[in-house]
Amino acid sequence: LFLGGEEVISTMQIANGFKVNLFASEQQFPDLVNPVQMAFDTKGRLWVSTWPTYPHWTPRVNQRNDKLLILVDGDGDGKAETQKVFADGLHNPTGFEFWGGGVIVANCPNLLFLKDTDGDDVADQRIRILGGISSGDTHHSANSFVLDPAGWIYFQEGVFHRTQIETPYGPVRNRDGAVWRFNPRTYQVERYAAYGFANPHGHVVDRWGQHFVHDGTGAVPFHGT
């Protein structure tokens, strides 16, 4: 839970009768700036994409150094003790997903595949696997990555965007809000839902394969059908 160093959820903690603690904060880990997406890996480590250059890198003003961090709770007390920088030098890492022994991460206008090949928890392989994703309004570019049961990766983008993706099967274009899906095994790209979203910033798939998408602007949930 990222609460700016403040444990401000005591009411919820008391009401539900369970212990809540601060897992990590910017006070403890200065790199933990503007966390955008987080996910636990199969080793129980928390990965977080951070965006200190929000809303975008500005030449001669700041460094192009957004990051993908790994926070480790080594003793199982529910608090991270150590941090590793899996990848730095990123640009607008608005989402990521584990795949193929590595991580697919947004690096607008591209998607990158990052992989650690020597076991030091630092990405030494960096491959651009998709391009042409609009960054017209960076804070609702490719976000909320999620895998479906068939292995497709879904991500969203919001209004004001003009994405044009070149694929081996031909170009795919979209204007304004949409849910995209990408098959990293075949490089197929499809508009899963081109809809009148404002800024969709959430996407989950339940155990039956149903999709639920959430529009952050109006706090409106949508069923995938």
CSV table of C-alpha atoms in Angstrom, one decimal:
chain,number,residue,atom,x,y,z
A,1,LEU,CA,0.0,0.0,0.0
A,2,PHE,CA,1.5,3.3,-1.1
A,3,LEU,CA,0.2,6.0,1.2
A,4,GLY,CA,2.9,8.6,1.1
A,5,GLY,CA,4.3,7.3,4.3
A,6,GLU,CA,1.1,7.8,6.2
A,7,GLU,CA,-1.0,4.9,7.5
A,8,VAL,CA,-4.4,6.6,6.9
A,9,ILE,CA,-6.6,3.5,6.7
A,10,SER,CA,-7.1,2.7,10.3
A,11,THR,CA,-10.9,3.0,10.0
A,12,MET,CA,-10.9,0.3,7.3
A,13,GLN,CA,-8.5,-1.8,9.3
A,14,ILE,CA,-10.7,-1.7,12.4
A,15,ALA,CA,-14.0,-2.2,10.5
A,16,ASN,CA,-12.7,-5.4,8.8
A,17,GLY,CA,-10.9,-6.8,11.7
A,18,PHE,CA,-7.6,-7.5,10.0
A,19,LYS,CA,-4.1,-6.0,10.2
A,20,VAL,CA,-3.0,-3.5,7.6
A,21,ASN,CA,0.5,-2.2,7.4
A,22,LEU,CA,2.5,0.0,5.1
A,23,PHE,CA,4.5,-2.3,2.8
A,24,ALA,CA,6.7,0.4,1.2
A,25,SER,CA,6.9,4.1,0.9
A,26,GLU,CA,8.8,6.9,-0.8
A,27,GLN,CA,10.4,7.8,2.5
A,28,GLN,CA,12.0,4.4,2.7
A,29,PHE,CA,12.7,4.0,-1.0
A,30,PRO,CA,13.3,7.4,-2.7
A,31,ASP,CA,12.9,5.7,-6.2
A,32,LEU,CA,9.3,5.0,-5.4
A,33,VAL,CA,8.0,8.1,-7.1
A,34,ASN,CA,4.6,8.2,-8.8
A,35,PRO,CA,3.9,4.5,-8.8
A,36,VAL,CA,1.7,3.6,-11.7
A,37,GLN,CA,1.1,-0.2,-11.7
A,38,MET,CA,2.2,-3.0,-9.4
A,39,ALA,CA,2.1,-6.8,-9.4
A,40,PHE,CA,3.5,-9.7,-7.4
A,41,ASP,CA,5.7,-12.2,-9.2
A,42,THR,CA,5.8,-16.0,-8.5
A,43,LYS,CA,8.5,-15.4,-5.8
A,44,GLY,CA,6.3,-13.1,-3.8
A,45,ARG,CA,8.2,-9.9,-4.8
A,46,LEU,CA,6.3,-6.7,-5.6
A,47,TRP,CA,7.1,-5.1,-8.9
A,48,VAL,CA,6.3,-1.4,-9.4
A,49,SER,CA,6.6,0.9,-12.4
A,50,THR,CA,7.5,4.4,-11.3
A,51,TRP,CA,7.2,7.6,-13.2
A,52,PRO,CA,9.3,10.5,-11.8
A,53,THR,CA,9.2,12.4,-15.1
A,54,TYR,CA,5.4,12.6,-15.2
A,55,PRO,CA,3.8,13.8,-17.5
A,56,HIS,CA,6.8,13.1,-19.8
A,57,TRP,CA,10.5,13.5,-20.1
A,58,THR,CA,11.5,17.1,-20.9
A,59,PRO,CA,14.9,17.6,-22.6
A,60,ARG,CA,17.3,19.8,-20.7
A,61,VAL,CA,14.9,19.8,-17.7
A,62,ASN,CA,14.9,16.3,-16.3
A,63,GLN,CA,16.5,12.9,-17.1
A,64,ARG,CA,14.7,10.2,-19.0
A,65,ASN,CA,14.9,7.8,-16.1
A,66,ASP,CA,11.5,6.2,-15.2
A,67,LYS,CA,12.0,2.8,-13.6
A,68,LEU,CA,10.7,-0.7,-13.0
A,69,LEU,CA,11.4,-1.6,-9.4
A,70,ILE,CA,11.4,-4.9,-7.4
A,71,LEU,CA,10.5,-4.6,-3.7
A,72,VAL,CA,11.5,-7.6,-1.6
A,73,ASP,CA,10.0,-8.6,1.8
A,74,GLY,CA,12.7,-11.1,2.8
A,75,ASP,CA,11.5,-12.0,6.3
A,76,GLY,CA,7.8,-12.3,5.6
A,77,ASP,CA,6.8,-9.5,8.0
A,78,GLY,CA,4.7,-7.7,5.4
A,79,LYS,CA,7.2,-4.9,4.9
A,80,ALA,CA,9.7,-4.5,2.1
A,81,GLU,CA,13.3,-4.3,3.2
A,82,THR,CA,15.2,-4.1,-0.1
A,83,GLN,CA,14.8,-2.6,-3.5
A,84,LYS,CA,16.2,-3.6,-6.9
A,85,VAL,CA,16.1,-1.6,-10.0
A,86,PHE,CA,15.1,-4.1,-12.7
A,87,ALA,CA,15.2,-1.4,-15.5
A,88,ASP,CA,15.8,2.3,-15.7
A,89,GLY,CA,15.9,4.8,-18.5
A,90,LEU,CA,12.3,4.1,-19.3
A,91,HIS,CA,9.8,6.6,-20.6
A,92,ASN,CA,6.2,6.7,-19.4
A,93,PRO,CA,5.9,3.1,-18.0
A,94,THR,CA,2.2,3.3,-17.6
A,95,GLY,CA,1.8,-0.5,-17.4
A,96,PHE,CA,3.6,-3.9,-17.5
A,97,GLU,CA,2.9,-7.6,-17.5
A,98,PHE,CA,5.0,-10.7,-16.8
A,99,TRP,CA,5.5,-12.8,-19.9
A,100,GLY,CA,8.0,-15.2,-21.4
A,101,GLY,CA,10.4,-15.2,-18.5
A,102,GLY,CA,10.6,-11.5,-18.6
A,103,VAL,CA,8.3,-8.4,-18.5
A,104,ILE,CA,6.4,-6.5,-21.2
A,105,VAL,CA,6.4,-2.9,-20.3
A,106,ALA,CA,4.9,0.3,-21.8
A,107,ASN,CA,7.6,2.7,-23.0
A,108,CYS,CA,5.5,5.0,-25.1
A,109,PRO,CA,5.2,5.0,-28.1
A,110,ASN,CA,6.5,1.4,-27.8
A,111,LEU,CA,6.1,-1.8,-25.9
A,112,LEU,CA,9.4,-3.3,-24.7
A,113,PHE,CA,10.2,-6.8,-23.7
A,114,LEU,CA,12.7,-6.8,-20.8
A,115,LYS,CA,14.5,-9.9,-19.6
A,116,ASP,CA,17.2,-10.7,-17.0
A,117,THR,CA,19.3,-13.5,-18.6
A,118,ASP,CA,22.1,-13.8,-15.9
A,119,GLY,CA,20.0,-13.9,-12.7
A,120,ASP,CA,21.0,-10.6,-11.2
A,121,ASP,CA,17.5,-9.2,-11.3
A,122,VAL,CA,18.6,-6.5,-13.7
A,123,ALA,CA,17.2,-6.5,-17.3
A,124,ASP,CA,20.1,-7.0,-19.7
A,125,GLN,CA,17.8,-7.7,-22.7
A,126,ARG,CA,15.6,-5.0,-24.1
A,127,ILE,CA,13.6,-5.6,-27.3
A,128,ARG,CA,11.0,-3.3,-28.9
A,129,ILE,CA,8.1,-5.6,-29.8
A,130,LEU,CA,5.4,-3.1,-30.7
A,131,GLY,CA,5.4,0.6,-31.8
A,132,GLY,CA,3.0,3.3,-32.8
A,133,ILE,CA,1.1,3.6,-29.5
A,134,SER,CA,-0.1,7.2,-29.1
A,135,SER,CA,1.4,9.3,-26.3
A,136,GLY,CA,-0.7,12.4,-27.0
A,137,ASP,CA,-1.9,12.5,-23.4
A,138,THR,CA,0.6,10.4,-21.6
A,139,HIS,CA,-1.2,9.7,-18.4
A,140,HIS,CA,-3.8,7.6,-20.1
A,141,SER,CA,-1.7,5.9,-22.7
A,142,ALA,CA,-1.1,2.1,-22.6
A,143,ASN,CA,-2.1,1.0,-19.1
A,144,SER,CA,-3.5,-1.7,-16.8
A,145,PHE,CA,-1.9,-4.6,-18.6
A,146,VAL,CA,-3.6,-8.0,-18.0
A,147,LEU,CA,-3.3,-11.5,-19.5
A,148,ASP,CA,-6.3,-13.5,-20.6
A,149,PRO,CA,-6.5,-17.3,-20.4
A,150,ALA,CA,-5.4,-17.6,-24.0
A,151,GLY,CA,-2.3,-15.6,-23.6
A,152,TRP,CA,-3.3,-12.3,-25.1
A,153,ILE,CA,-2.2,-9.2,-23.3
A,154,TYR,CA,-4.8,-6.4,-23.0
A,155,PHE,CA,-4.1,-2.7,-22.4
A,156,GLN,CA,-6.2,0.5,-22.5
A,157,GLU,CA,-5.8,4.0,-23.8
A,158,GLY,CA,-8.0,7.1,-23.4
A,159,VAL,CA,-9.5,10.0,-25.2
A,160,PHE,CA,-7.3,12.3,-27.4
A,161,HIS,CA,-5.1,9.4,-28.6
A,162,ARG,CA,-4.4,8.5,-32.2
A,163,THR,CA,-2.7,5.1,-32.2
A,164,GLN,CA,-1.4,3.6,-35.4
A,165,ILE,CA,0.3,0.2,-35.0
A,166,GLU,CA,2.1,-1.6,-37.8
A,167,THR,CA,1.8,-5.4,-37.7
A,168,PRO,CA,2.8,-8.3,-39.9
A,169,TYR,CA,-0.9,-8.6,-40.7
A,170,GLY,CA,-1.3,-4.9,-41.7
A,171,PRO,CA,-1.8,-1.6,-39.8
A,172,VAL,CA,-4.3,-1.2,-37.0
A,173,ARG,CA,-5.6,2.3,-36.1
A,174,ASN,CA,-7.7,3.8,-33.4
A,175,ARG,CA,-9.0,7.2,-32.4
A,176,ASP,CA,-9.8,8.1,-28.8
A,177,GLY,CA,-10.5,5.5,-26.1
A,178,ALA,CA,-10.1,1.8,-26.7
A,179,VAL,CA,-9.1,-1.6,-25.2
A,180,TRP,CA,-6.3,-3.2,-27.2
A,181,ARG,CA,-5.2,-6.8,-27.2
A,182,PHE,CA,-1.8,-8.1,-28.4
A,183,ASN,CA,-0.6,-11.7,-28.9
A,184,PRO,CA,3.2,-11.6,-28.2
A,185,ARG,CA,3.6,-15.1,-29.8
A,186,THR,CA,2.1,-14.1,-33.1
A,187,TYR,CA,2.3,-10.3,-33.1
A,188,GLN,CA,-1.4,-10.0,-33.8
A,189,VAL,CA,-2.9,-6.8,-32.6
A,190,GLU,CA,-6.7,-6.1,-32.3
A,191,ARG,CA,-9.0,-3.4,-31.0
A,192,TYR,CA,-10.9,-5.5,-28.5
A,193,ALA,CA,-13.3,-2.7,-27.6
A,194,ALA,CA,-13.3,0.7,-29.4
A,195,TYR,CA,-15.8,2.5,-27.3
A,196,GLY,CA,-16.7,5.9,-26.0
A,197,PHE,CA,-14.5,5.7,-23.0
A,198,ALA,CA,-13.0,8.7,-21.4
A,199,ASN,CA,-9.9,7.2,-19.7
A,200,PRO,CA,-10.2,3.4,-19.0
A,201,HIS,CA,-7.7,2.7,-16.3
A,202,GLY,CA,-8.6,-0.8,-15.1
A,203,HIS,CA,-9.1,-4.2,-16.6
A,204,VAL,CA,-9.5,-7.6,-15.0
A,205,VAL,CA,-10.5,-11.1,-16.3
A,206,ASP,CA,-12.3,-13.4,-13.9
A,207,ARG,CA,-12.0,-17.2,-13.7
A,208,TRP,CA,-14.7,-17.7,-16.4
A,209,GLY,CA,-12.9,-15.4,-18.9
A,210,GLN,CA,-15.2,-12.5,-18.5
A,211,HIS,CA,-13.7,-9.0,-18.9
A,212,PHE,CA,-14.4,-6.0,-16.7
A,213,VAL,CA,-13.1,-2.6,-17.7
A,214,HIS,CA,-13.2,0.5,-15.5
A,215,ASP,CA,-13.2,4.0,-16.7
A,216,GLY,CA,-11.3,6.2,-14.2
A,217,THR,CA,-12.8,9.5,-15.2
A,218,GLY,CA,-16.4,8.8,-14.3
A,219,ALA,CA,-15.7,5.8,-12.0
A,220,VAL,CA,-17.8,3.7,-14.4
A,221,PRO,CA,-17.4,-0.1,-14.8
A,222,PHE,CA,-18.1,-1.9,-18.0
A,223,HIS,CA,-18.8,-5.6,-18.7
A,224,GLY,CA,-16.6,-6.9,-21.6
A,225,THR,CA,-19.5,-8.0,-23.7
